[in-house]
Coordinates of C-alpha atoms in Angstrom, one line a residue:
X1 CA -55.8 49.8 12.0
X2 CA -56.4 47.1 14.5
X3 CA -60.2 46.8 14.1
X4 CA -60.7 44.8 16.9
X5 CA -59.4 47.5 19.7
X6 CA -60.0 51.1 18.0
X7 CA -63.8 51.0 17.2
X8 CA -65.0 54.4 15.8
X9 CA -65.3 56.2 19.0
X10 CA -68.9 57.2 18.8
X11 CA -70.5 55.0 21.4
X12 CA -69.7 56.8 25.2
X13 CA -71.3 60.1 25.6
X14 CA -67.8 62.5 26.1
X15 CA -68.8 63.6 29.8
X16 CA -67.9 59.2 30.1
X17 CA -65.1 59.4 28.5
X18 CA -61.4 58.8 30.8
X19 CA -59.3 61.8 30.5
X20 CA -55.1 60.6 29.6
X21 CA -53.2 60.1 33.2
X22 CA -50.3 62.2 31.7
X23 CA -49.8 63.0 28.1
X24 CA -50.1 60.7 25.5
X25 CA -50.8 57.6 28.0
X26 CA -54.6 56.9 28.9
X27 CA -56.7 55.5 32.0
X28 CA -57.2 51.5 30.9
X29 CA -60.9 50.8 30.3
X30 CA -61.9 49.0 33.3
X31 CA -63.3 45.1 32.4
X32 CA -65.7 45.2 35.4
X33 CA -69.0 47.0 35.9
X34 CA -69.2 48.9 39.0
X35 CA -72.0 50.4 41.7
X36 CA -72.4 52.3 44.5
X37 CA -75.0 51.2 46.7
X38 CA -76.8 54.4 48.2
X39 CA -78.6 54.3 51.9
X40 CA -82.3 54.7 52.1
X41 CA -83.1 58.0 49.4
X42 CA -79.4 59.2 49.8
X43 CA -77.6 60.7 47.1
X44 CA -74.5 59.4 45.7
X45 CA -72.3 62.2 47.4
X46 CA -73.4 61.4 50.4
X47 CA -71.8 58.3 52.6
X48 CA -72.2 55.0 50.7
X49 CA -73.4 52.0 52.0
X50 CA -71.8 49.7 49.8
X51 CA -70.4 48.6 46.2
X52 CA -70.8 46.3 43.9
X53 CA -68.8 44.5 41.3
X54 CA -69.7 42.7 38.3
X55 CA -68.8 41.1 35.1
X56 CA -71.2 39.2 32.4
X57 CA -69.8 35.7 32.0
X58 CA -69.2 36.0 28.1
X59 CA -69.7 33.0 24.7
X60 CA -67.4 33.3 22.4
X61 CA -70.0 35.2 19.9
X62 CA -70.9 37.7 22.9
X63 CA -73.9 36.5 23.8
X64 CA -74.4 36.3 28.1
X65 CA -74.2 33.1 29.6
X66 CA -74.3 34.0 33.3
X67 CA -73.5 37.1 35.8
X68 CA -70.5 36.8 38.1
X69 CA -70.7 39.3 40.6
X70 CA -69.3 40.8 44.5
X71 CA -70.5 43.0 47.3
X72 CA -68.7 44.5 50.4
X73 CA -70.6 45.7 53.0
X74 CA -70.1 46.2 56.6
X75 CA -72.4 43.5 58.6
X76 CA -74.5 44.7 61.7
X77 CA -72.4 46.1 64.6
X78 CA -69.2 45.5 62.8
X79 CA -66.3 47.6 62.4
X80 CA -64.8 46.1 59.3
X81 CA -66.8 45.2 56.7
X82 CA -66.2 42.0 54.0
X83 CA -66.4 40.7 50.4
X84 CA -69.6 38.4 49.8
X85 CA -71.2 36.8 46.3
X86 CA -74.8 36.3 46.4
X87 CA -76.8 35.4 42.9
X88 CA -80.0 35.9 44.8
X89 CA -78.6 39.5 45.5
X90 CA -77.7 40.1 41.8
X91 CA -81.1 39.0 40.4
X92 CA -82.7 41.7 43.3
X93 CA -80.9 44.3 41.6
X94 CA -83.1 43.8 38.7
X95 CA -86.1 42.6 39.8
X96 CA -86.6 45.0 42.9
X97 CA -87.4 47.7 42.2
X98 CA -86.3 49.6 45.5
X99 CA -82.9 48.2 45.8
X100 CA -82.4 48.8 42.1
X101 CA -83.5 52.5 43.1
X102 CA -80.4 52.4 46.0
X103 CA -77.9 51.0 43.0
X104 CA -76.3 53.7 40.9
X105 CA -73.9 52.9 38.4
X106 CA -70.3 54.5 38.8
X107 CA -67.1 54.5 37.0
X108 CA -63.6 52.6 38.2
X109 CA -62.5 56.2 39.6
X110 CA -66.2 56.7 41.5
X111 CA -66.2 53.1 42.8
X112 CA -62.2 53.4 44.3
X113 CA -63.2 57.1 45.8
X114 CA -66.7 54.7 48.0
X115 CA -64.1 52.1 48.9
X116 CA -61.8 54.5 50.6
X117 CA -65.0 56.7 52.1
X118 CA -66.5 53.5 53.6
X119 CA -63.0 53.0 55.7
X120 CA -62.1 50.1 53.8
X121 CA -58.8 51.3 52.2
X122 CA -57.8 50.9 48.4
X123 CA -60.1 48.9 46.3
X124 CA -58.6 45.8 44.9
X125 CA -57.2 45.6 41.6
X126 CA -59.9 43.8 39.1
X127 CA -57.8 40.6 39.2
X128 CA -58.2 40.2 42.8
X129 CA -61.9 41.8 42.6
X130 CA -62.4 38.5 40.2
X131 CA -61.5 36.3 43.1
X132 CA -64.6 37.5 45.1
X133 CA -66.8 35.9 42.7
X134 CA -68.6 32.8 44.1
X135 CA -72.0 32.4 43.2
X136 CA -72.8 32.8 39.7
X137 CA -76.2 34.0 38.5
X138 CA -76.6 31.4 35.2
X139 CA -78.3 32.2 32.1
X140 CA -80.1 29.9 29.9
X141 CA -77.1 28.5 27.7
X142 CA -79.5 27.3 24.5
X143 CA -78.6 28.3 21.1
X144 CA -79.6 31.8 19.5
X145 CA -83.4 31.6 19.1
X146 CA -83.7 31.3 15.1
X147 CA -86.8 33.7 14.2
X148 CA -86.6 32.7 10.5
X149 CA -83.9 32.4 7.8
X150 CA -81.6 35.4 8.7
X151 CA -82.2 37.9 5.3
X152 CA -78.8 38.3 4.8
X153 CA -77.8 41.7 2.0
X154 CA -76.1 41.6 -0.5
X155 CA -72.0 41.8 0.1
X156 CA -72.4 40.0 3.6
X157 CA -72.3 36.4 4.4
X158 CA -73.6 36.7 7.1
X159 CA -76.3 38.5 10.0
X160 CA -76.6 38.3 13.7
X161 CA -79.4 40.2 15.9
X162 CA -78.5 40.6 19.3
X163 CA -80.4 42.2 22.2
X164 CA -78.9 43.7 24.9
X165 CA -82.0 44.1 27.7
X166 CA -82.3 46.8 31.0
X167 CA -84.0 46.7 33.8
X168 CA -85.2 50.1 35.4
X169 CA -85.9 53.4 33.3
X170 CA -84.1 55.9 31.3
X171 CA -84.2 59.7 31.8
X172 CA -85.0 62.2 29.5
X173 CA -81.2 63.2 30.0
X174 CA -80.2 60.3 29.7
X175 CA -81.9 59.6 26.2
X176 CA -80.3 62.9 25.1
X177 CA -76.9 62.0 26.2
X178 CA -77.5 58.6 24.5
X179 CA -78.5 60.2 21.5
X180 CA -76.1 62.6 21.1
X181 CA -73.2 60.4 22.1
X182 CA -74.4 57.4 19.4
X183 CA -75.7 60.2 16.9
X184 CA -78.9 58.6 16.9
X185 CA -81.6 59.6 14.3
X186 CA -85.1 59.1 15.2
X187 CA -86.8 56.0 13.5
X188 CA -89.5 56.5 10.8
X189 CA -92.5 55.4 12.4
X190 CA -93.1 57.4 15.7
X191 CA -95.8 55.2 17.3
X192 CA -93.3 51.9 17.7
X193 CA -91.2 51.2 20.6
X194 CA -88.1 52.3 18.7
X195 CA -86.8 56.2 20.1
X196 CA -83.6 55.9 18.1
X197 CA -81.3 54.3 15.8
X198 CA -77.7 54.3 14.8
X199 CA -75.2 52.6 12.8
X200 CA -71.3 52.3 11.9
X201 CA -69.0 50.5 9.1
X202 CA -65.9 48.6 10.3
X203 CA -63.5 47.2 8.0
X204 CA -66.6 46.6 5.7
X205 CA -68.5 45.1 8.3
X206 CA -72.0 46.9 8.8
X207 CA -73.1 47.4 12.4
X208 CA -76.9 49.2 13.3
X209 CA -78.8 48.8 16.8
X210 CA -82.1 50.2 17.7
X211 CA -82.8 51.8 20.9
X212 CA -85.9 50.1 22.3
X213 CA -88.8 50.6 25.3
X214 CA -90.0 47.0 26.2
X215 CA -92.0 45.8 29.4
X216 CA -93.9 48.9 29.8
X217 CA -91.3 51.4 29.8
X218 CA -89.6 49.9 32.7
X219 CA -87.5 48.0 30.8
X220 CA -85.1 48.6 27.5
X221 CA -83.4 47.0 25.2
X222 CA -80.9 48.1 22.7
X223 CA -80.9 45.6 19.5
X224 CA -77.8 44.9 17.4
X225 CA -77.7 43.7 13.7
X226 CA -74.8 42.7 12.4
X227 CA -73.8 42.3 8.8
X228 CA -70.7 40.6 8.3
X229 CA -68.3 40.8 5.9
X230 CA -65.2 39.8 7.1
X231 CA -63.9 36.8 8.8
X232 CA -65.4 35.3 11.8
X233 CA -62.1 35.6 14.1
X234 CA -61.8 39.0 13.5
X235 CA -65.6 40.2 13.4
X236 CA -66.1 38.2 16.3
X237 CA -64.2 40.2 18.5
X238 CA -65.4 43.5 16.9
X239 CA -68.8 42.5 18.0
X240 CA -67.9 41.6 21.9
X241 CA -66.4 45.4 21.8
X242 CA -69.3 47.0 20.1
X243 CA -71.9 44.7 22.7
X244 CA -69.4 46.0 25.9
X245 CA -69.5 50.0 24.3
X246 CA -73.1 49.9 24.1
X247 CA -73.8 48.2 27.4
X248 CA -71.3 50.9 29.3
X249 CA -72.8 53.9 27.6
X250 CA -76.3 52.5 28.7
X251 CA -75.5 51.5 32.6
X252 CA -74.2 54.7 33.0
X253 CA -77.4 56.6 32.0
X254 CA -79.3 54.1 34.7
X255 CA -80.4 51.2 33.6
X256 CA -79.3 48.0 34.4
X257 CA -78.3 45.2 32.0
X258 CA -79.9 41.8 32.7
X259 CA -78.6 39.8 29.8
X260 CA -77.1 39.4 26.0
X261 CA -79.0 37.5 23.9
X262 CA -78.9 36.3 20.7
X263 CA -82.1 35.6 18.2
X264 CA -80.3 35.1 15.0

């Protein structure tokens, strides 16, 4: 089994998951986050007021080094509306907590259905979408932050700790969803920041992440060790699918993701 394209499909809750288009031949994962931006305290059925598109600009061990992203919205007293990059707008969308309140988080499907509501025809396909971007939000580009001589276990040579961090909060739903999709098991001390963990084994390669409140509960993070067994080129992509899995299955139950950091 290719171990870099059939991860153990644990991760999505199933209510995420694409159905097949006809037998046998499944909906390609889309590479781009998408949003629906909602007017003033309007629901997501109702019309939207905009979308937006983004992608994490990616190192080659997964870690984030910037955001690339694109709106379209109509501008005052238009008809039509336009494609814009702003990375002023995509640090609002995490730092404001109102306009983080008017961004939902949709799928491919949701985010094509908004484009054709808002009268502005069929959405781009994600290679064109890619063109839109601009104005990258950067990220700080220094090494992983070392806490310590990594305690690698026996059988592995090696162990990475990655953190993928949230902005906004999650539901009670959605921690259940989250849960029951990762088949988390609650951790052993009750009173730390930790709700739930969860782990899996590919191709000898032990993976565990830690579900985790930070910034007084209006942020999260979910934290990723990695024990290594295998070679680097092959783990290496293993781990960009794992962080991409767990960063999906998280932005769809609300929350945000701000970065993908490294610290070991």
């Amino acid at each position: 089994m290719d171990t870099e394209t059939h991860l153990p499909e644990i991760y999505l809750p199933e209510t995420y998951r694409p159905e097949p288009s006809r037998p046998e031949v499944r909906t390609p994962e889309p590479e781009l986050d998408y949003y629906v931006i909602t007017g003033e305290a309007a629901a997501l059925a109702a019309s939207p007021a905009g979308i937006v598109v983004e992608e994490f600009v990616l190192a080659d061990d997964g870690t984030a080094t910037g955001l690339n992203s694109a709106v379209w919205t109509r501008t005052d007293g238009a008809a039509d509306g336009a494609w814009w990059s702003s990375a002023e707008f995509t640090r609002a969308m995490r730092a404001d907590p109102e306009l983080r309140g008017r961004v939902v988080a949709v799928s491919r499907q949701d985010a094509e259905a908004a484009h054709r509501r808002l009268g502005a025809g069929e959405l781009p396909g994600e290679a064109t979408l890619r063109t839109r971007f601009h104005d990258t939000l950067p990220f700080d580009g220094s090494a992983p932050l070392r806490l310590g001589s990594p305690d690698v276990p026996e059988g592995f040579h090696d162990r990475r700790v990655y953190r993928i961090l949230f902005a906004g909060d999650l539901s009670e739903t959605g921690l259940a969803n989250l849960s029951a999709g990762w088949r988390m098991r609650a951790p052993g001390d009750a009173r730390g920041r930790v709700v739930g963990t969860a782990h899996v084994t590919v191709a000898g390669d032990l993976f565990s992440w830690d579900l985790r409140r930070v910034g007084g509960d209006m942020a999260w993070s979910v934290d990723l060790t990695a024990c290594l067994a295998g070679p680097s080129a092959r783990t290496d992509g293993v781990i960009r699918r794992l962080l991409r899995e767990l960063t999906t299955a998280m932005r769809r139950e609300g929350p945000i993701p701000v970065t993908i950091e490294r610290f070991s």
